[in-house]
PDB file of C-alpha atoms in Angstrom:
ATOM      1  CA  MET A 859      30.559 -23.378 -28.145  1.00 42.00           C
ATOM      2  CA  ALA A 860      30.648 -22.018 -24.653  1.00 46.00           C
ATOM      3  CA  SER A 861      32.512 -18.838 -23.914  1.00 48.00           C
ATOM      4  CA  GLY A 862      35.524 -18.710 -21.633  1.00 49.00           C
ATOM      5  CA  ASN A 863      33.310 -17.399 -18.791  1.00 52.00           C
ATOM      6  CA  PRO A 864      31.550 -20.421 -17.175  1.00 54.00           C
ATOM      7  CA  SER A 865      29.024 -18.146 -15.333  1.00 58.00           C
ATOM      8  CA  VAL A 866      27.534 -16.928 -18.675  1.00 57.00           C
ATOM      9  CA  HIS A 867      25.033 -19.208 -20.419  1.00 55.00           C
ATOM     10  CA  PRO A 868      25.997 -19.807 -24.071  1.00 56.00           C
ATOM     11  CA  TYR A 869      22.533 -18.704 -25.363  1.00 57.00           C
ATOM     12  CA  GLY A 870      22.180 -15.590 -23.209  1.00 58.00           C
ATOM     13  CA  LEU A 871      20.010 -15.805 -20.107  1.00 59.00           C
ATOM     14  CA  ASP A 872      20.476 -18.840 -17.858  1.00 61.00           C
ATOM     15  CA  PRO A 873      17.250 -20.854 -17.788  1.00 62.00           C
ATOM     16  CA  ASP A 874      17.753 -21.660 -14.083  1.00 63.00           C
ATOM     17  CA  THR A 875      17.699 -17.929 -13.166  1.00 64.00           C
ATOM     18  CA  ILE A 876      15.205 -16.560 -15.624  1.00 68.00           C
ATOM     19  CA  ASP A 877      12.306 -16.469 -13.144  1.00 70.00           C
ATOM     20  CA  ARG A 878      14.409 -15.164 -10.252  1.00 80.00           C
ATOM     21  CA  PRO A 879      13.011 -11.754  -9.106  1.00 85.00           C
ATOM     22  CA  VAL A 880      14.989  -8.689 -10.238  1.00 86.00           C
ATOM     23  CA  PHE A 881      12.828  -6.403  -8.046  1.00 88.00           C
ATOM     24  CA  THR A 882      10.491  -7.119  -5.148  1.00 90.00           C
ATOM     25  CA  ALA A 883       8.588  -4.786  -2.875  1.00 90.00           C
ATOM     26  CA  THR A 884       5.910  -5.127  -0.283  1.00 91.00           C
ATOM     27  CA  ILE A 885       3.891  -1.959   0.071  1.00 90.00           C
ATOM     28  CA  ARG A 886       1.837  -1.342   3.173  1.00 89.00           C
ATOM     29  CA  PRO A 887      -0.447   1.640   3.888  1.00 85.00           C
ATOM     30  CA  HIS A 888       0.987   4.408   6.019  1.00 79.00           C
ATOM     31  CA  GLN A 889      -0.240   4.385   9.624  1.00 79.00           C
ATOM     32  CA  SER A 890       0.706   7.293  11.802  1.00 78.00           C
ATOM     33  CA  LEU A 891      -0.722   5.841  15.002  1.00 83.00           C
ATOM     34  CA  SER A 892       0.845   2.960  16.793  1.00 85.00           C
ATOM     35  CA  ARG A 893      -0.928   0.737  19.380  1.00 87.00           C
ATOM     36  CA  ARG A 894       0.507   2.833  22.136  1.00 92.00           C
ATOM     37  CA  GLY A 895      -0.511   6.016  20.384  1.00 90.00           C
ATOM     38  CA  PHE A 896      -4.006   4.593  20.044  1.00 90.00           C
ATOM     39  CA  ARG A 897      -4.187   4.059  23.785  1.00 92.00           C
ATOM     40  CA  VAL A 898      -2.880   7.596  24.443  1.00 94.00           C
ATOM     41  CA  VAL A 899      -5.399   9.220  22.089  1.00 92.00           C
ATOM     42  CA  MET A 900      -8.268   7.209  23.462  1.00 93.00           C
ATOM     43  CA  ALA A 901      -7.291   7.969  27.048  1.00 95.00           C
ATOM     44  CA  GLY A 902      -6.942  11.692  26.266  1.00 95.00           C
ATOM     45  CA  CYS A 903     -10.306  11.803  24.465  1.00 92.00           C
ATOM     46  CA  CYS A 904     -12.002   9.908  27.283  1.00 92.00           C
ATOM     47  CA  ALA A 905     -10.520  12.247  29.901  1.00 95.00           C
ATOM     48  CA  VAL A 906     -11.689  15.327  28.072  1.00 93.00           C
ATOM     49  CA  SER A 907     -15.102  13.814  27.401  1.00 92.00           C
ATOM     50  CA  LEU A 908     -15.529  12.716  31.029  1.00 92.00           C
ATOM     51  CA  THR A 909     -14.532  16.139  32.362  1.00 94.00           C
ATOM     52  CA  VAL A 910     -16.872  18.037  30.030  1.00 92.00           C
ATOM     53  CA  SER A 911     -19.688  15.501  30.651  1.00 92.00           C
ATOM     54  CA  ILE A 912     -19.426  15.872  34.495  1.00 92.00           C
ATOM     55  CA  TRP A 913     -19.409  19.691  34.108  1.00 92.00           C
ATOM     56  CA  ALA A 914     -22.417  19.649  31.745  1.00 91.00           C
ATOM     57  CA  TRP A 915     -24.337  17.245  34.094  1.00 90.00           C
ATOM     58  CA  ARG A 916     -23.747  19.524  37.026  1.00 91.00           C
ATOM     59  CA  MET A 917     -24.946  22.544  35.021  1.00 90.00           C
ATOM     60  CA  GLY A 918     -28.143  20.701  34.117  1.00 90.00           C
ATOM     61  CA  PHE A 919     -27.286  19.728  30.569  1.00 89.00           C
ATOM     62  CA  TRP A 920     -27.436  16.039  31.218  1.00 86.00           C
ATOM     63  CA  PRO A 921     -28.044  14.922  27.558  1.00 89.00           C
ATOM     64  CA  VAL A 922     -24.548  16.148  26.708  1.00 88.00           C
ATOM     65  CA  ALA A 923     -22.991  13.241  28.633  1.00 86.00           C
ATOM     66  CA  GLY A 924     -24.795  10.693  26.427  1.00 88.00           C
ATOM     67  CA  PHE A 925     -23.645  12.409  23.268  1.00 90.00           C
ATOM     68  CA  PHE A 926     -20.059  12.490  24.447  1.00 89.00           C
ATOM     69  CA  GLY A 927     -20.397   8.685  25.091  1.00 88.00           C
ATOM     70  CA  LEU A 928     -21.560   8.228  21.527  1.00 92.00           C
ATOM     71  CA  ASP A 929     -18.668  10.367  20.222  1.00 92.00           C
ATOM     72  CA  MET A 930     -16.188   8.103  22.125  1.00 92.00           C
ATOM     73  CA  LEU A 931     -17.713   5.023  20.618  1.00 94.00           C
ATOM     74  CA  ALA A 932     -17.530   6.570  17.089  1.00 94.00           C
ATOM     75  CA  ILE A 933     -13.852   7.508  17.594  1.00 92.00           C
ATOM     76  CA  TYR A 934     -13.013   4.060  18.933  1.00 93.00           C
ATOM     77  CA  ALA A 935     -14.788   2.346  15.991  1.00 94.00           C
ATOM     78  CA  ALA A 936     -13.141   4.628  13.406  1.00 91.00           C
ATOM     79  CA  LEU A 937      -9.628   3.958  14.795  1.00 90.00           C
ATOM     80  CA  LYS A 938     -10.258   0.198  14.927  1.00 89.00           C
ATOM     81  CA  VAL A 939     -11.434   0.206  11.316  1.00 88.00           C
ATOM     82  CA  SER A 940      -8.310   2.154  10.376  1.00 86.00           C
ATOM     83  CA  PHE A 941      -6.055  -0.438  12.101  1.00 85.00           C
ATOM     84  CA  ARG A 942      -7.907  -3.282  10.360  1.00 86.00           C
ATOM     85  CA  ARG A 943      -7.466  -1.644   7.007  1.00 85.00           C
ATOM     86  CA  GLY A 944      -3.765  -1.217   7.745  1.00 83.00           C
ATOM     87  CA  ARG A 945      -3.340  -4.950   7.495  1.00 86.00           C
ATOM     88  CA  SER A 946      -3.744  -4.824   3.744  1.00 89.00           C
ATOM     89  CA  PHE A 947      -0.654  -4.730   1.471  1.00 92.00           C
ATOM     90  CA  GLU A 948       0.582  -4.963  -2.117  1.00 93.00           C
ATOM     91  CA  GLU A 949       3.435  -7.087  -3.505  1.00 93.00           C
ATOM     92  CA  VAL A 950       5.305  -6.190  -6.681  1.00 94.00           C
ATOM     93  CA  MET A 951       7.682  -8.630  -8.261  1.00 94.00           C
ATOM     94  CA  ILE A 952       9.592  -8.188 -11.491  1.00 92.00           C
ATOM     95  CA  SER A 953      11.461 -11.057 -13.079  1.00 89.00           C
ATOM     96  CA  GLN A 954      12.815 -11.659 -16.579  1.00 87.00           C
ATOM     97  CA  ILE A 955       9.567 -13.267 -17.709  1.00 87.00           C
ATOM     98  CA  GLU A 956       6.797 -11.442 -15.852  1.00 90.00           C
ATOM     99  CA  ILE A 957       5.640  -8.654 -13.630  1.00 92.00           C
ATOM    100  CA  LEU A 958       3.385  -9.766 -10.782  1.00 93.00           C
ATOM    101  CA  LEU A 959       1.302  -7.295  -8.825  1.00 93.00           C
ATOM    102  CA  ALA A 960      -0.735  -8.860  -6.022  1.00 94.00           C
ATOM    103  CA  ARG A 961      -3.072  -6.828  -3.782  1.00 93.00           C
ATOM    104  CA  VAL A 962      -4.201  -8.426  -0.540  1.00 93.00           C
ATOM    105  CA  SER A 963      -7.087  -6.803   1.290  1.00 91.00           C
ATOM    106  CA  HIS A 964      -7.481  -6.488   5.010  1.00 88.00           C
ATOM    107  CA  GLN A 965      -9.863  -9.461   4.827  1.00 90.00           C
ATOM    108  CA  GLY A 966      -7.233 -11.682   3.184  1.00 89.00           C
ATOM    109  CA  GLU A 967      -8.685 -11.525  -0.306  1.00 93.00           C
ATOM    110  CA  ARG A 968      -5.971 -11.647  -2.957  1.00 94.00           C
ATOM    111  CA  ARG A 969      -6.158 -10.173  -6.482  1.00 94.00           C
ATOM    112  CA  GLU A 970      -3.339 -10.551  -8.946  1.00 94.00           C
ATOM    113  CA  TRP A 971      -2.210  -8.918 -12.192  1.00 93.00           C
ATOM    114  CA  ARG A 972       0.439 -10.383 -14.423  1.00 93.00           C
ATOM    115  CA  PHE A 973       2.219  -8.442 -17.174  1.00 92.00           C
ATOM    116  CA  ASN A 974       4.856  -9.203 -19.768  1.00 91.00           C
ATOM    117  CA  PRO A 975       7.768  -6.940 -18.853  1.00 89.00           C
ATOM    118  CA  LEU A 976       8.701  -6.293 -22.445  1.00 89.00           C
ATOM    119  CA  TRP A 977       5.256  -4.767 -23.218  1.00 91.00           C
ATOM    120  CA  THR A 978       4.784  -2.941 -19.953  1.00 90.00           C
ATOM    121  CA  LYS A 979       5.356   0.677 -19.239  1.00 91.00           C
ATOM    122  CA  ILE A 980       5.017   2.799 -16.131  1.00 91.00           C
ATOM    123  CA  GLU A 981       2.735   5.813 -16.217  1.00 91.00           C
ATOM    124  CA  THR A 982       2.914   8.475 -13.462  1.00 90.00           C
ATOM    125  CA  VAL A 983       0.823  11.451 -12.589  1.00 90.00           C
ATOM    126  CA  GLU A 984       2.800  14.070 -10.683  1.00 87.00           C
ATOM    127  CA  ASP A 985       1.670  17.252  -8.953  1.00 86.00           C
ATOM    128  CA  ASP A 986       4.109  20.151  -8.385  1.00 85.00           C
ATOM    129  CA  GLU A 987       2.814  20.732  -4.894  1.00 87.00           C
ATOM    130  CA  TYR A 988       1.955  17.240  -3.647  1.00 87.00           C
ATOM    131  CA  GLY A 989       4.452  14.986  -5.481  1.00 86.00           C
ATOM    132  CA  LEU A 990       3.703  11.695  -7.227  1.00 86.00           C
ATOM    133  CA  GLN A 991      -0.036  11.149  -7.080  1.00 88.00           C
ATOM    134  CA  ARG A 992      -0.531   8.074  -9.256  1.00 91.00           C
ATOM    135  CA  LEU A 993       1.622   5.190 -10.337  1.00 91.00           C
ATOM    136  CA  THR A 994       0.212   2.734 -12.938  1.00 92.00           C
ATOM    137  CA  LEU A 995       1.512  -0.303 -14.723  1.00 92.00           C
ATOM    138  CA  VAL A 996       0.138  -0.390 -18.297  1.00 93.00           C
ATOM    139  CA  SER A 997       0.411  -3.280 -20.771  1.00 90.00           C
ATOM    140  CA  ARG A 998      -1.753  -3.318 -23.890  1.00 86.00           C
ATOM    141  CA  ARG A 999      -5.313  -2.809 -22.597  1.00 86.00           C
ATOM    142  CA  GLN A1000      -4.588  -3.800 -18.979  1.00 89.00           C
ATOM    143  CA  GLN A1001      -3.833  -1.307 -16.251  1.00 91.00           C
ATOM    144  CA  ALA A1002      -3.087  -1.720 -12.590  1.00 92.00           C
ATOM    145  CA  LEU A1003      -2.612   1.015  -9.951  1.00 91.00           C
ATOM    146  CA  VAL A1004       0.501   0.452  -7.854  1.00 92.00           C
ATOM    147  CA  ALA A1005       1.110   1.791  -4.282  1.00 89.00           C
ATOM    148  CA  ARG A1006      -2.330   3.334  -4.117  1.00 86.00           C
ATOM    149  CA  ASP A1007      -2.250   3.536  -0.296  1.00 84.00           C
ATOM    150  CA  ALA A1008       1.305   4.851  -0.071  1.00 86.00           C
ATOM    151  CA  GLY A1009       2.346   8.463   0.414  1.00 85.00           C
ATOM    152  CA  PRO A1010       3.847  10.477  -2.445  1.00 87.00           C
ATOM    153  CA  ASP A1011       7.429  10.077  -1.251  1.00 89.00           C
ATOM    154  CA  GLU A1012       7.180   6.326  -0.878  1.00 90.00           C
ATOM    155  CA  ARG A1013       5.346   6.122  -4.174  1.00 90.00           C
ATOM    156  CA  ALA A1014       8.211   8.039  -5.912  1.00 91.00           C
ATOM    157  CA  ARG A1015      10.818   5.592  -4.394  1.00 92.00           C
ATOM    158  CA  ILE A1016       8.746   2.692  -5.658  1.00 92.00           C
ATOM    159  CA  ALA A1017       8.451   4.272  -9.090  1.00 92.00           C
ATOM    160  CA  SER A1018      12.187   4.770  -9.383  1.00 93.00           C
ATOM    161  CA  GLY A1019      12.832   1.132  -8.310  1.00 92.00           C
ATOM    162  CA  LEU A1020      10.256  -0.199 -10.790  1.00 92.00           C
ATOM    163  CA  THR A1021      11.644   1.967 -13.591  1.00 93.00           C
ATOM    164  CA  ALA A1022      15.206   0.757 -12.956  1.00 93.00           C
ATOM    165  CA  ALA A1023      14.172  -2.905 -12.725  1.00 91.00           C
ATOM    166  CA  LEU A1024      12.037  -2.690 -15.820  1.00 91.00           C
ATOM    167  CA  ALA A1025      14.920  -1.024 -17.723  1.00 91.00           C
ATOM    168  CA  GLN A1026      17.265  -3.784 -16.506  1.00 89.00           C
ATOM    169  CA  VAL A1027      14.892  -6.505 -17.641  1.00 88.00           C
ATOM    170  CA  LYS A1028      14.321  -4.941 -21.063  1.00 86.00           C
ATOM    171  CA  LYS A1029      18.054  -4.478 -21.524  1.00 85.00           C
ATOM    172  CA  GLY A1030      18.614  -8.138 -20.842  1.00 74.00           C
ATOM    173  CA  TYR A1031      16.775  -9.170 -24.010  1.00 60.00           C
TER     174      TYR A1031
END
């Protein structure tokens, strides 16, 4: 017999909505430098480097100019690598039947972890001074680090969202 409420499935959870996400998040690494900021930093470093190189050349210290050129190349390469690494991301999805954690590297390689939400718990490592340092999904013998490239504040927001969604899913059964 069905209940008087047509939106409630007679046996509990509606099979059509059981795999609908309760919680989804896309986590990207923090980048403090925009494209415009990159240009400003590189222009400033090049201006300082050029000024000091010209001064050193005129004083007779000509090898200094070459070393400043190498420094600019190293700074440019380091910032480009940082931007490339910023293209990586993590996706977390919690539904009634599974937790999916997918980590996509800056090269496009995808690695996935799947957990049963009823057997999964969230472990955190918190520091008084620095905030939430580590967020891990643990189920049986399987562990996966979540939001590893995020800052402590963002990691704490994700932890609270994951905890609430996991509690909601566990309450549904």
